[in-house]
Coordinates of C-alpha atoms and ligand atoms in Angstrom, one line a residue:
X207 CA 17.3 105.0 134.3
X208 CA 18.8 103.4 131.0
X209 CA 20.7 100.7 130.8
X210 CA 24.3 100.7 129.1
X211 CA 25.9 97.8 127.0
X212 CA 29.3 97.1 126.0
X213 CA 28.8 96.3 122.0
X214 CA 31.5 94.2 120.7
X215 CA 30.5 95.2 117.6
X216 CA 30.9 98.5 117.6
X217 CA 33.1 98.4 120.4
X218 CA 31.6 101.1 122.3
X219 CA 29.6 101.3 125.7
X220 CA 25.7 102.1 123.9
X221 CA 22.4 102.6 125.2
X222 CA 19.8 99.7 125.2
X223 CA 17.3 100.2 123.1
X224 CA 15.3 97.2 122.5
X225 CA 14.0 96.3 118.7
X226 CA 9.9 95.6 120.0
X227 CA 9.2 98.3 123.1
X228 CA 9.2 95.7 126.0
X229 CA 10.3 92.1 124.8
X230 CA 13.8 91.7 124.4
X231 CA 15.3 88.7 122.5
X232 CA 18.4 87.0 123.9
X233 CA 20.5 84.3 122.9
X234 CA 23.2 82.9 125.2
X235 CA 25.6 80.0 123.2
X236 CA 25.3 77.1 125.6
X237 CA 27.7 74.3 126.1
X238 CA 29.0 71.8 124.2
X239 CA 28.2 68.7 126.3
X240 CA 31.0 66.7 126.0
X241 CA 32.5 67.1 129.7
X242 CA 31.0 68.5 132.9
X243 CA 31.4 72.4 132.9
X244 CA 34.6 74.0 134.2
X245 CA 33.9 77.0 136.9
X246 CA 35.4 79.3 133.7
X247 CA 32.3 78.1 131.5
X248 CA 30.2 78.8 134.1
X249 CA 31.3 82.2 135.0
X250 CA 30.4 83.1 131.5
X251 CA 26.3 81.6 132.1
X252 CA 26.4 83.9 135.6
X253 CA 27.3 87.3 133.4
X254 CA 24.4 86.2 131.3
X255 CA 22.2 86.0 133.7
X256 CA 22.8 89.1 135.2
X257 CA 22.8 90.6 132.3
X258 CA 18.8 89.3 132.3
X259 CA 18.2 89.6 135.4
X260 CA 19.1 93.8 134.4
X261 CA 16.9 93.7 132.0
X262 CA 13.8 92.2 134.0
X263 CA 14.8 94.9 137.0
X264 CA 14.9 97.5 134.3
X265 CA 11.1 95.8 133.4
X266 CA 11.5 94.0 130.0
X267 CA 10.4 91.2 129.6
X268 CA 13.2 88.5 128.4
X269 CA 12.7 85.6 126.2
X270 CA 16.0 84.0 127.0
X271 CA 17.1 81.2 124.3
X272 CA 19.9 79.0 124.9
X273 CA 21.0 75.9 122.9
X274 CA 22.9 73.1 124.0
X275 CA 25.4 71.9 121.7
X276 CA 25.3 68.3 121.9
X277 CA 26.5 67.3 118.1
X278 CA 29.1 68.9 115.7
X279 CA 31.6 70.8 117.8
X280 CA 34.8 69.9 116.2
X281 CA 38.0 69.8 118.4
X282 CA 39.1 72.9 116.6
X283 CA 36.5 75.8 116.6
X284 CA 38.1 76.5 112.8
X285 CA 36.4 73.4 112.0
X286 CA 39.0 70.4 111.6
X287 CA 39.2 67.2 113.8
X288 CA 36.9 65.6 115.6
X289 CA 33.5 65.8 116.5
X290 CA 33.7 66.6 120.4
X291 CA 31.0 64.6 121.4
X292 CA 31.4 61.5 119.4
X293 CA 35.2 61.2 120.6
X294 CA 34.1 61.4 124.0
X295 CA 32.0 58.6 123.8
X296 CA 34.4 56.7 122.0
X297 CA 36.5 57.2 124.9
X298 CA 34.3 56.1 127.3
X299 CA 32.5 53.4 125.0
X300 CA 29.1 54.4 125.6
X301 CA 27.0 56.5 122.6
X302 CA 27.0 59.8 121.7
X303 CA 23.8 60.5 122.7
X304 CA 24.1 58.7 126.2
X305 CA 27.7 61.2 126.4
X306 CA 25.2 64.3 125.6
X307 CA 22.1 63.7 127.1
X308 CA 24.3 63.0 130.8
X309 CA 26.7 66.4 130.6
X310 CA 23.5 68.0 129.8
X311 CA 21.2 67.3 133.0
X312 CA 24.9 68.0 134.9
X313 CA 25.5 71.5 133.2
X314 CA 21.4 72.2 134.1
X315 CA 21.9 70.8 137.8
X316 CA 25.1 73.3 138.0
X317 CA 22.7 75.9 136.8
X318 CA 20.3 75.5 139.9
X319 CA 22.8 75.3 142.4
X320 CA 24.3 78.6 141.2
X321 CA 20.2 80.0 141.0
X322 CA 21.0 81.1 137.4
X323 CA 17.7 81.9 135.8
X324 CA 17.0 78.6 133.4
X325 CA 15.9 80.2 130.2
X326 CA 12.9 80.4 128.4
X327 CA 13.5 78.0 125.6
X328 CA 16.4 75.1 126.0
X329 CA 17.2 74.4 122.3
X330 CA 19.1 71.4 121.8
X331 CA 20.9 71.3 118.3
X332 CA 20.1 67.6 117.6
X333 CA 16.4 68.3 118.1
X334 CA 16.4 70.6 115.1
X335 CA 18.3 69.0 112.4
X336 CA 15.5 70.2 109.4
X337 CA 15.7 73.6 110.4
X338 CA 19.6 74.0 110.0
X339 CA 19.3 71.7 106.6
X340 CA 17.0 74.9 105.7
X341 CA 19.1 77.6 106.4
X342 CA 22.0 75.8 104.4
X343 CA 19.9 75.3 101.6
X344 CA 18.7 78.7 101.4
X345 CA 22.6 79.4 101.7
X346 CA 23.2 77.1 98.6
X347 CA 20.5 78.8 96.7
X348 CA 21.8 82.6 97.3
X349 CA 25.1 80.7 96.1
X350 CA 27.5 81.2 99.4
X351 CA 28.1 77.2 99.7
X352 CA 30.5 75.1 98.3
X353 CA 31.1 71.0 98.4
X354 CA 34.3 69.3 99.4
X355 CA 34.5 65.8 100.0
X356 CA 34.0 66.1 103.9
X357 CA 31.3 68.7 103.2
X358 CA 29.4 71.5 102.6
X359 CA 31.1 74.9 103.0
X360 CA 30.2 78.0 103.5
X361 CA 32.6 80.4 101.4
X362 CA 33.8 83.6 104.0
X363 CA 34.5 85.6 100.9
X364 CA 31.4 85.6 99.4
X365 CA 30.6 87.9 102.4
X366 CA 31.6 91.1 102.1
X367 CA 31.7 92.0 105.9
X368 CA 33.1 88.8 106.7
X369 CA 34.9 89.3 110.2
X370 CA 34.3 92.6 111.0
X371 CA 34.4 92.4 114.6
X372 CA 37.2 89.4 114.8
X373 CA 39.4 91.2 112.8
X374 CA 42.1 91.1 115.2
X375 CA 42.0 87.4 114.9
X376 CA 42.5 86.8 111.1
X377 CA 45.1 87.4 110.0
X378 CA 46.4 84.8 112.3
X379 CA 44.0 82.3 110.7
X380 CA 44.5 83.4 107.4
X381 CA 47.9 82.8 107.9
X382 CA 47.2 79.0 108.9
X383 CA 49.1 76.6 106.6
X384 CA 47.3 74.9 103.6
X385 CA 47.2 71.7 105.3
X386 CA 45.0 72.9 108.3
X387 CA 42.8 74.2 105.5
X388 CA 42.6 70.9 103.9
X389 CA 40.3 70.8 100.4
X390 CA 39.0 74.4 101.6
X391 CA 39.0 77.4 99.1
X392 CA 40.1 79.7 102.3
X393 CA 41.0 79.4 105.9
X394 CA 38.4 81.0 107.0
X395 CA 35.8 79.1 105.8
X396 CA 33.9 77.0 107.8
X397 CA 31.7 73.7 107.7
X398 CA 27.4 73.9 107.3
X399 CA 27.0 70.3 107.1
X400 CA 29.7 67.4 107.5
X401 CA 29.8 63.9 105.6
X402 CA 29.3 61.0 108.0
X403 CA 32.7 58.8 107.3
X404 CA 31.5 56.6 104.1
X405 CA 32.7 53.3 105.5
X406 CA 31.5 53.5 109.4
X407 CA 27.7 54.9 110.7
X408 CA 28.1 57.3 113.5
X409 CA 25.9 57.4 116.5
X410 CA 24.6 60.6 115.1
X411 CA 23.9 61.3 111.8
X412 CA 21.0 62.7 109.7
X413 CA 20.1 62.2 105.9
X414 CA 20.0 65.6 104.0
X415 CA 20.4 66.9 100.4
X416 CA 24.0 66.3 100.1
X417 CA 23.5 62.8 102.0
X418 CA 24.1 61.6 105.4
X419 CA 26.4 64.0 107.9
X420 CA 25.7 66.2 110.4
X421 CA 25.6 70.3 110.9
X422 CA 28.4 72.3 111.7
X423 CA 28.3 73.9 115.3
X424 CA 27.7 77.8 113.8
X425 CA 24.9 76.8 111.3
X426 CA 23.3 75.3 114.8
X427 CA 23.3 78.4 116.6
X428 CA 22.0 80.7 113.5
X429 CA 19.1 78.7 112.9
X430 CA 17.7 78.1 116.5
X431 CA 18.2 81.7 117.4
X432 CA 16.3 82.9 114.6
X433 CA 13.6 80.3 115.0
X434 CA 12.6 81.3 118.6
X435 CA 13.9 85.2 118.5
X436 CA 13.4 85.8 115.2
X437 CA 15.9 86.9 111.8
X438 CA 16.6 89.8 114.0
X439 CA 17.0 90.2 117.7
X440 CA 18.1 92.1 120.3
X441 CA 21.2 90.8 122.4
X442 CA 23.2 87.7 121.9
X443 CA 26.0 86.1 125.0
X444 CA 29.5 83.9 124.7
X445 CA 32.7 84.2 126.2
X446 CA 35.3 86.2 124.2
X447 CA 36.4 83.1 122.7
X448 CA 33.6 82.8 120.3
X449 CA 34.2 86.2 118.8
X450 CA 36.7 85.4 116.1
X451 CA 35.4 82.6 114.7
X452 CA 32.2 81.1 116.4
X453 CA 30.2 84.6 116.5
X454 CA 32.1 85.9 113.1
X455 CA 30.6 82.8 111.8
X456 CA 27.1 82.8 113.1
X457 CA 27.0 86.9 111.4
X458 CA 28.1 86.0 108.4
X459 CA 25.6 82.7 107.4
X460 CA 22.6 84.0 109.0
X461 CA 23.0 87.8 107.6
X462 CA 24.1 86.1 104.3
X463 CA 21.1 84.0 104.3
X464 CA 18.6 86.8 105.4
X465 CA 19.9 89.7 104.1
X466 CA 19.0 92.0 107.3
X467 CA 21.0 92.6 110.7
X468 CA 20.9 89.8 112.5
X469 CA 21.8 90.6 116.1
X470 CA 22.2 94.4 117.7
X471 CA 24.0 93.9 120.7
X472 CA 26.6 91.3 121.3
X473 CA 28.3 91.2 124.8
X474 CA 31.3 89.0 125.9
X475 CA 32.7 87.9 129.0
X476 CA 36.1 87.6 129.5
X477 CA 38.2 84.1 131.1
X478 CA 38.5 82.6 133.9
X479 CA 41.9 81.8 134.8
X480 CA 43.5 78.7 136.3
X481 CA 47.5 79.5 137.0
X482 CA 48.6 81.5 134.0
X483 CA 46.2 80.2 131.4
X484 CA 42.6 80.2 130.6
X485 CA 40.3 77.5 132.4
X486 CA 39.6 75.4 129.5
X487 CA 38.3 72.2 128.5
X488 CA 40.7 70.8 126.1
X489 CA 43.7 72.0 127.5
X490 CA 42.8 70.0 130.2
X491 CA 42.9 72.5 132.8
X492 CA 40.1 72.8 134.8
X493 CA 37.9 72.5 138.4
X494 CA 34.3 71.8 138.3
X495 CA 31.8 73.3 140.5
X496 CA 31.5 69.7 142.1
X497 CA 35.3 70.0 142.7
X498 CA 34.3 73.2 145.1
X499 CA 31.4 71.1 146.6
X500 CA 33.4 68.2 147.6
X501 CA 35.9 70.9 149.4
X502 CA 33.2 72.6 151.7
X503 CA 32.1 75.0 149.3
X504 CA 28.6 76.4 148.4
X505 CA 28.1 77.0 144.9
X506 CA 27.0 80.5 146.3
X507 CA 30.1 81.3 147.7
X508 CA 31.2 80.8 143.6
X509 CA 28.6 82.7 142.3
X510 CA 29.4 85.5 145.3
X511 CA 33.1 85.4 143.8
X512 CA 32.3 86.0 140.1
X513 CA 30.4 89.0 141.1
X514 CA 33.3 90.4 142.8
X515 CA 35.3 91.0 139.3
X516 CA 34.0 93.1 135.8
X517 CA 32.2 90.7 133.7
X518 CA 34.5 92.1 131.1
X519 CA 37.9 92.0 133.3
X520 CA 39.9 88.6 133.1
X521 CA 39.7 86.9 136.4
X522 CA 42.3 84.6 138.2
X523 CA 40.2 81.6 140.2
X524 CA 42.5 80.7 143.6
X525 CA 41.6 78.8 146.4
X526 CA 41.8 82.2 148.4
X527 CA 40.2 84.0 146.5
X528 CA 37.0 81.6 146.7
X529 CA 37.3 81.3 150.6
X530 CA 37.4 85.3 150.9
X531 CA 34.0 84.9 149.1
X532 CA 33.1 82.5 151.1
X533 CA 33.9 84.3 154.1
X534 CA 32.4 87.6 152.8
X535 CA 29.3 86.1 152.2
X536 CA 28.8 84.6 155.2
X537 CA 29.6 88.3 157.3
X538 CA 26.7 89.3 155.0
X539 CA 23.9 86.5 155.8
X540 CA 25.4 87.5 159.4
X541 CA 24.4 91.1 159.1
X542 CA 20.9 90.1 157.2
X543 CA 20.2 87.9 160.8
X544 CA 20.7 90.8 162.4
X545 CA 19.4 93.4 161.1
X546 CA 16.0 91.3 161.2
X547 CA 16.0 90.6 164.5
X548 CA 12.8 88.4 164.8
X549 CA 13.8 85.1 164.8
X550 CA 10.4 84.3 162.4
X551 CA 11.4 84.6 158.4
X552 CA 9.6 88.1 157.6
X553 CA 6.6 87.4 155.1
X554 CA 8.0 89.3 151.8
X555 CA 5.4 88.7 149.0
X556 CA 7.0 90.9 146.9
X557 CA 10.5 92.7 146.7
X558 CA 9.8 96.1 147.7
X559 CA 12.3 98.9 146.8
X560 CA 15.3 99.9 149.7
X561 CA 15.3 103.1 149.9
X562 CA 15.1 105.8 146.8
X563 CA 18.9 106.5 147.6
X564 CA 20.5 103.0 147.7
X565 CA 18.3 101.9 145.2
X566 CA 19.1 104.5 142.4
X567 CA 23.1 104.2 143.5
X568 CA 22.6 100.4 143.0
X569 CA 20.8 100.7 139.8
X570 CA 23.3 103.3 138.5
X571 CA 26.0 100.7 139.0
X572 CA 24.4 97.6 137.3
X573 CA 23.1 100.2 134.4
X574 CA 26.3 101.5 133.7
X575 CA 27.4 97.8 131.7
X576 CA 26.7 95.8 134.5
X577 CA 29.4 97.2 136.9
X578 CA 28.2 94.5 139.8
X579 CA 31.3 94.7 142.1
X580 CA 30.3 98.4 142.7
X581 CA 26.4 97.5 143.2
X582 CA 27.8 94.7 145.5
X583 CA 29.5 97.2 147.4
X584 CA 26.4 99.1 147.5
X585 CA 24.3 96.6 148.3
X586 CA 26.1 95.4 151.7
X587 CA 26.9 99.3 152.9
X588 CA 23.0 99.6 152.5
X589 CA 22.3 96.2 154.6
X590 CA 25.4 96.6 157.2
X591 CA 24.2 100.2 157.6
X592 CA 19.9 99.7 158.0
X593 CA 21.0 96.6 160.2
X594 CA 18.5 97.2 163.5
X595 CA 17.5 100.3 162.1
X596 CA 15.1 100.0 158.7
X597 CA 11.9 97.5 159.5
X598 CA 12.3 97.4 155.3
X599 CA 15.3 95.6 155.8
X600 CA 14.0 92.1 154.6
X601 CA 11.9 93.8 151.7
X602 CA 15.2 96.0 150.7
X603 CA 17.7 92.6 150.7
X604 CA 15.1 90.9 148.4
X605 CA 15.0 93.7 146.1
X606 CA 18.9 93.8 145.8
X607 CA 18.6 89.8 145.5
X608 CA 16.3 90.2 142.4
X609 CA 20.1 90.9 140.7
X610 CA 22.7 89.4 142.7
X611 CA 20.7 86.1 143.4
X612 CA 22.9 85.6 146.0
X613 CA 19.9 83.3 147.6
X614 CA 20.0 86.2 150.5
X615 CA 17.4 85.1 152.8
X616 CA 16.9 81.7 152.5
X617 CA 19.9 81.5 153.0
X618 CA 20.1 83.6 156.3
X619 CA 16.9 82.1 157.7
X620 CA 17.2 78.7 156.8
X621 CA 20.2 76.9 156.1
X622 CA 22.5 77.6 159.2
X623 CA 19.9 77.0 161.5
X624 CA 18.9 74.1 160.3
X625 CA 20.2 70.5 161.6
X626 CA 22.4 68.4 159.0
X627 CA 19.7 65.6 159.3
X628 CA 16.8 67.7 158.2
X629 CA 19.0 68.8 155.4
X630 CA 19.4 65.3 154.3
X631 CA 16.1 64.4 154.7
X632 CA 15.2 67.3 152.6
X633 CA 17.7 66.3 149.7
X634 CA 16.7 62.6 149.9
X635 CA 12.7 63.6 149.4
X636 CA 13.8 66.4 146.4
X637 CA 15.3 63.1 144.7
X638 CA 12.1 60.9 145.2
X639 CA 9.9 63.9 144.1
X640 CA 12.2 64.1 140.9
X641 CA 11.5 60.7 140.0
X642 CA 8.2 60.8 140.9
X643 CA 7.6 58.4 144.1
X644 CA 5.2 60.6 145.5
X645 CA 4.5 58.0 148.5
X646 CA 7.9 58.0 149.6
X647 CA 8.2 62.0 149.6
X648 CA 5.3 61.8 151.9
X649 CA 6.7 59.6 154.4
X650 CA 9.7 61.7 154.7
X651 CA 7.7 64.8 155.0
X652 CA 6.0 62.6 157.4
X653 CA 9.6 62.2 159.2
X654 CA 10.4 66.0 158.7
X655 CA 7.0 67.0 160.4
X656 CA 7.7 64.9 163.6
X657 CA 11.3 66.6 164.0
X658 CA 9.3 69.9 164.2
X659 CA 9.4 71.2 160.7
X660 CA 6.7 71.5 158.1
X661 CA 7.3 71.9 154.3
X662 CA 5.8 73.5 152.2
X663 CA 6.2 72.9 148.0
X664 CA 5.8 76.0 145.8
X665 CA 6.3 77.5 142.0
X666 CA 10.0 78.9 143.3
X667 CA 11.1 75.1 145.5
X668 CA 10.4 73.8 148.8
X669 CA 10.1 76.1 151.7
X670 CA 10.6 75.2 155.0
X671 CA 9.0 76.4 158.3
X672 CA 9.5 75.6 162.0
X673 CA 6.5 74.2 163.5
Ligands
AMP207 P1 31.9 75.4 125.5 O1 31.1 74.4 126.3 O2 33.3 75.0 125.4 O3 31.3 75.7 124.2 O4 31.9 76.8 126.4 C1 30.8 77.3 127.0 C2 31.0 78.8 127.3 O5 32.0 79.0 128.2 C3 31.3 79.6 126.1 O6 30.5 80.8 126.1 C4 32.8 79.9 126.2 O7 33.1 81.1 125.6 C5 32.9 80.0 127.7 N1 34.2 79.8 128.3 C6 35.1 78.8 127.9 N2 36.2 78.9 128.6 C7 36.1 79.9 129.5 C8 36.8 80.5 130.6 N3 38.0 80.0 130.9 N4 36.3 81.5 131.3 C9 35.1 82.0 131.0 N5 34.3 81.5 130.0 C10 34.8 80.5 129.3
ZN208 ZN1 26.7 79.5 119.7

């Protein structure tokens, strides 16, 4: 079976076919750490990772890049204001890289809790500085750069294709007055490399060529992908935001600087809504995951409610919505308990298939641009329907799992069953393991062990078993 992709470039539904026979690049822009992530954000990192979770069922093997943007993301994406980062810590009077480094281990512990797939190579843009001074010199030398006194520019009409898939989008910013464009030649163009402010040091700020600044958020993007994936992969990820401007952008520097295609596939997802607008950071309308933690929410019951809509359909968050998820989630684990009736967790060492039909109708589904609602919908008829009939039940669910990761039978044998208090415990000796204090993890194994349960810590987390 092949899989189907919706190509914003060529806006067309195309086949997959990957550039090296079984090793498929993929690039997914990562945050800009600056606040915690907003559910919206995050909806956008769970259609990426089904989207490689689609790929590893349809047996490539994925090296997954994504960067995290923890310097020169201006307030405006077209590259005026402020440096999102650094105002944030001047907000909050602590430094930029204090601001970065803290929304970055909370966007990775968001991550886990929804069990997205961490990728292969974190790339963070302040840990490669001389690679991005490279591509803009190689930029300056093929003549597509120009000098201001804020900075170094990259000139959009030195490109001929400049925009091709945005093109929707500029004639609005085209249209933008002369004072937005400040001392640049066209609206359009965007910062490589800013001057740090001549009178004041910033927290973060690098010497180059042209003196000391830092790189434009595109240029960071360009130059990591192409380092890890290469001048020309196979599928790069973003919410449709980025396609006017932040994508545009990326296409034209790193094609301009190479000379060859730079990406094949490029797939969006579309907004999360709050009320009538789009979730969003600046506009300052928002819920975090922790927001839905602190009501009595599993992150699962999130994750559970972004597979119910078209990664490319618009999506409207409500409280209701979330606690239909919850609640249909829930009548599943139900139906998982009892369609494995023995009360023991069923050994399942590796996901075997369901059977040939449900299988091939829920690979159809995800294959044909990732429709997941429908291979939901597949996916429970299959378990409500085997339930006390299929012994392959357990095998079938962790095959289905391998795409929803949905958590399905942990979460069915472990956590309702288990007391609050073990739970704690369990959290409290993840913590001490984290930081190392091996002795005190012990002792509340120790305490764990004595209450009748007996851990056990592997590759994939702590497993649990009753004694
Ligand atoms: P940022 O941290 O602002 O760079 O955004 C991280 C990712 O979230 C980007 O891929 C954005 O396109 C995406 N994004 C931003 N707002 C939303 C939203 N309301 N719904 C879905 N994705 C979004
Ligand atoms: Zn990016």
């Amino acid at each position: 079976m092949a899989l189907k992709l919706y190509n914003s470039l060529t806006r067309k539904k195309e086949l997959f076919r990957p550039i090296k026979k079984r090793l498929v690049g993929l690039y997914t822009c990562g945050p800009t750490v600056y606040q915690y992530a907003h559910v919206g954000n995050l909806r956008t990192y769970l259609f990426a990772d089904i989207l490689k979770r689609a790929l590893l069922i349809n047996r490539y093997r994925v090296k997954h890049v994504m960067n995290i943007t923890d310097v020169g993301h201006l307030t405006s994406d077209a590259d005026t204001g402020k440096d999102k980062v650094a105002q944030e810590a001047k907000r909050q009077r602590k430094s930029a890289w204090d601001i970065a480094r803290f929304y970055e281990h909370a966007f990775k512990k968001d991550l886990e809790r929804l069990n997205i797939i961490p990728p292969s190579v974190w790339a963070r843009a302040t840990d490669h500085i001389q690679e991005q001074i490279k591509l803009i010199r190689q930029l300056e030398r093929k003549g597509f750069t120009y000098r201001t006194s804020d900075g170094i520019y990259f000139d959009t009409t030195r490109f001929a294709h400049y925009a091709s898939f945005g093109r929707n989008n500029l004639k609005g910013i085209r249209a933008g007055s002369r004072v937005a464009r400040g001392e640049k030649l066209h609206a359009t163009d965007f910062a490589l490399w800013k001057f740090s402010p001549k009178k004041a040091r910033r927290d973060m700020e690098w010497s180059s060529p042209w003196g000391m600044g830092f790189p434009g958020w595109h240029i960071e993007c360009s130059s990591m992908s192409m380092k890890y994936l290469g001048k020309h992969f196979d599928i790069h990820t973003g919410g449709i935001d980025h396609i006017a401007i932040h994508h545009t952008n990326e296409i034209a520097q790193s094609e301009a600087a190479t000379g060859i295609t730079f990406v094949n596939v490029w797939v969006h997802g579309n907004f999360l809504r709050l009320g009538k607008a789009r979730m969003g950071k600046s506009e300052k309308n928002f819920i975090t995951l922790e927001t839905l933690i602190e009501h009595g929410f599993d992150a699962l019951d999130f994750r559970y409610l972004a597979l119910t809509a078209h990664y490319r359909s618009p999506m409207a968050f409500t409280f209701q919505a979330l606690k239909a998820a919850r609640t249909a989630r829930l009548r599943l684990l139900e139906h998982i308990r009892s369609a494995i009736k023995t009360k023991r967790r069923p050994r399942v060492t590796r996901p075997l298939s369901p059977s040939l039909y449900a299988k091939s109708a829920f690979l159809r589904e995800i294959n044909n641009d990732l429709n997941v609602p429908r291979a939901l919908a597949v996916a429970r008829k299959h378990i409500e329907k085997t339930a006390h009939t299929s012994r392959n039940t357990a095998a079938s669910i962790a095959w289905f799992d391998q795409i929803l990761g949905l958590r399905l039978l942990e979460s069915a044998y472990l956590t309702p069953s288990l007391p609050a208090a073990i739970q704690k415990l369990m959290q409290e000796r993840e913590a001490l393991r984290k930081s190392k204090e091996w002795e005190s993890a012990d002792k509340i194994r120790e305490v764990i062990k004595k209450q009748g349960w007996e851990l056990e810590d592997t590759a994939s987390g702590t497993k649990l078993k009753k004694r």
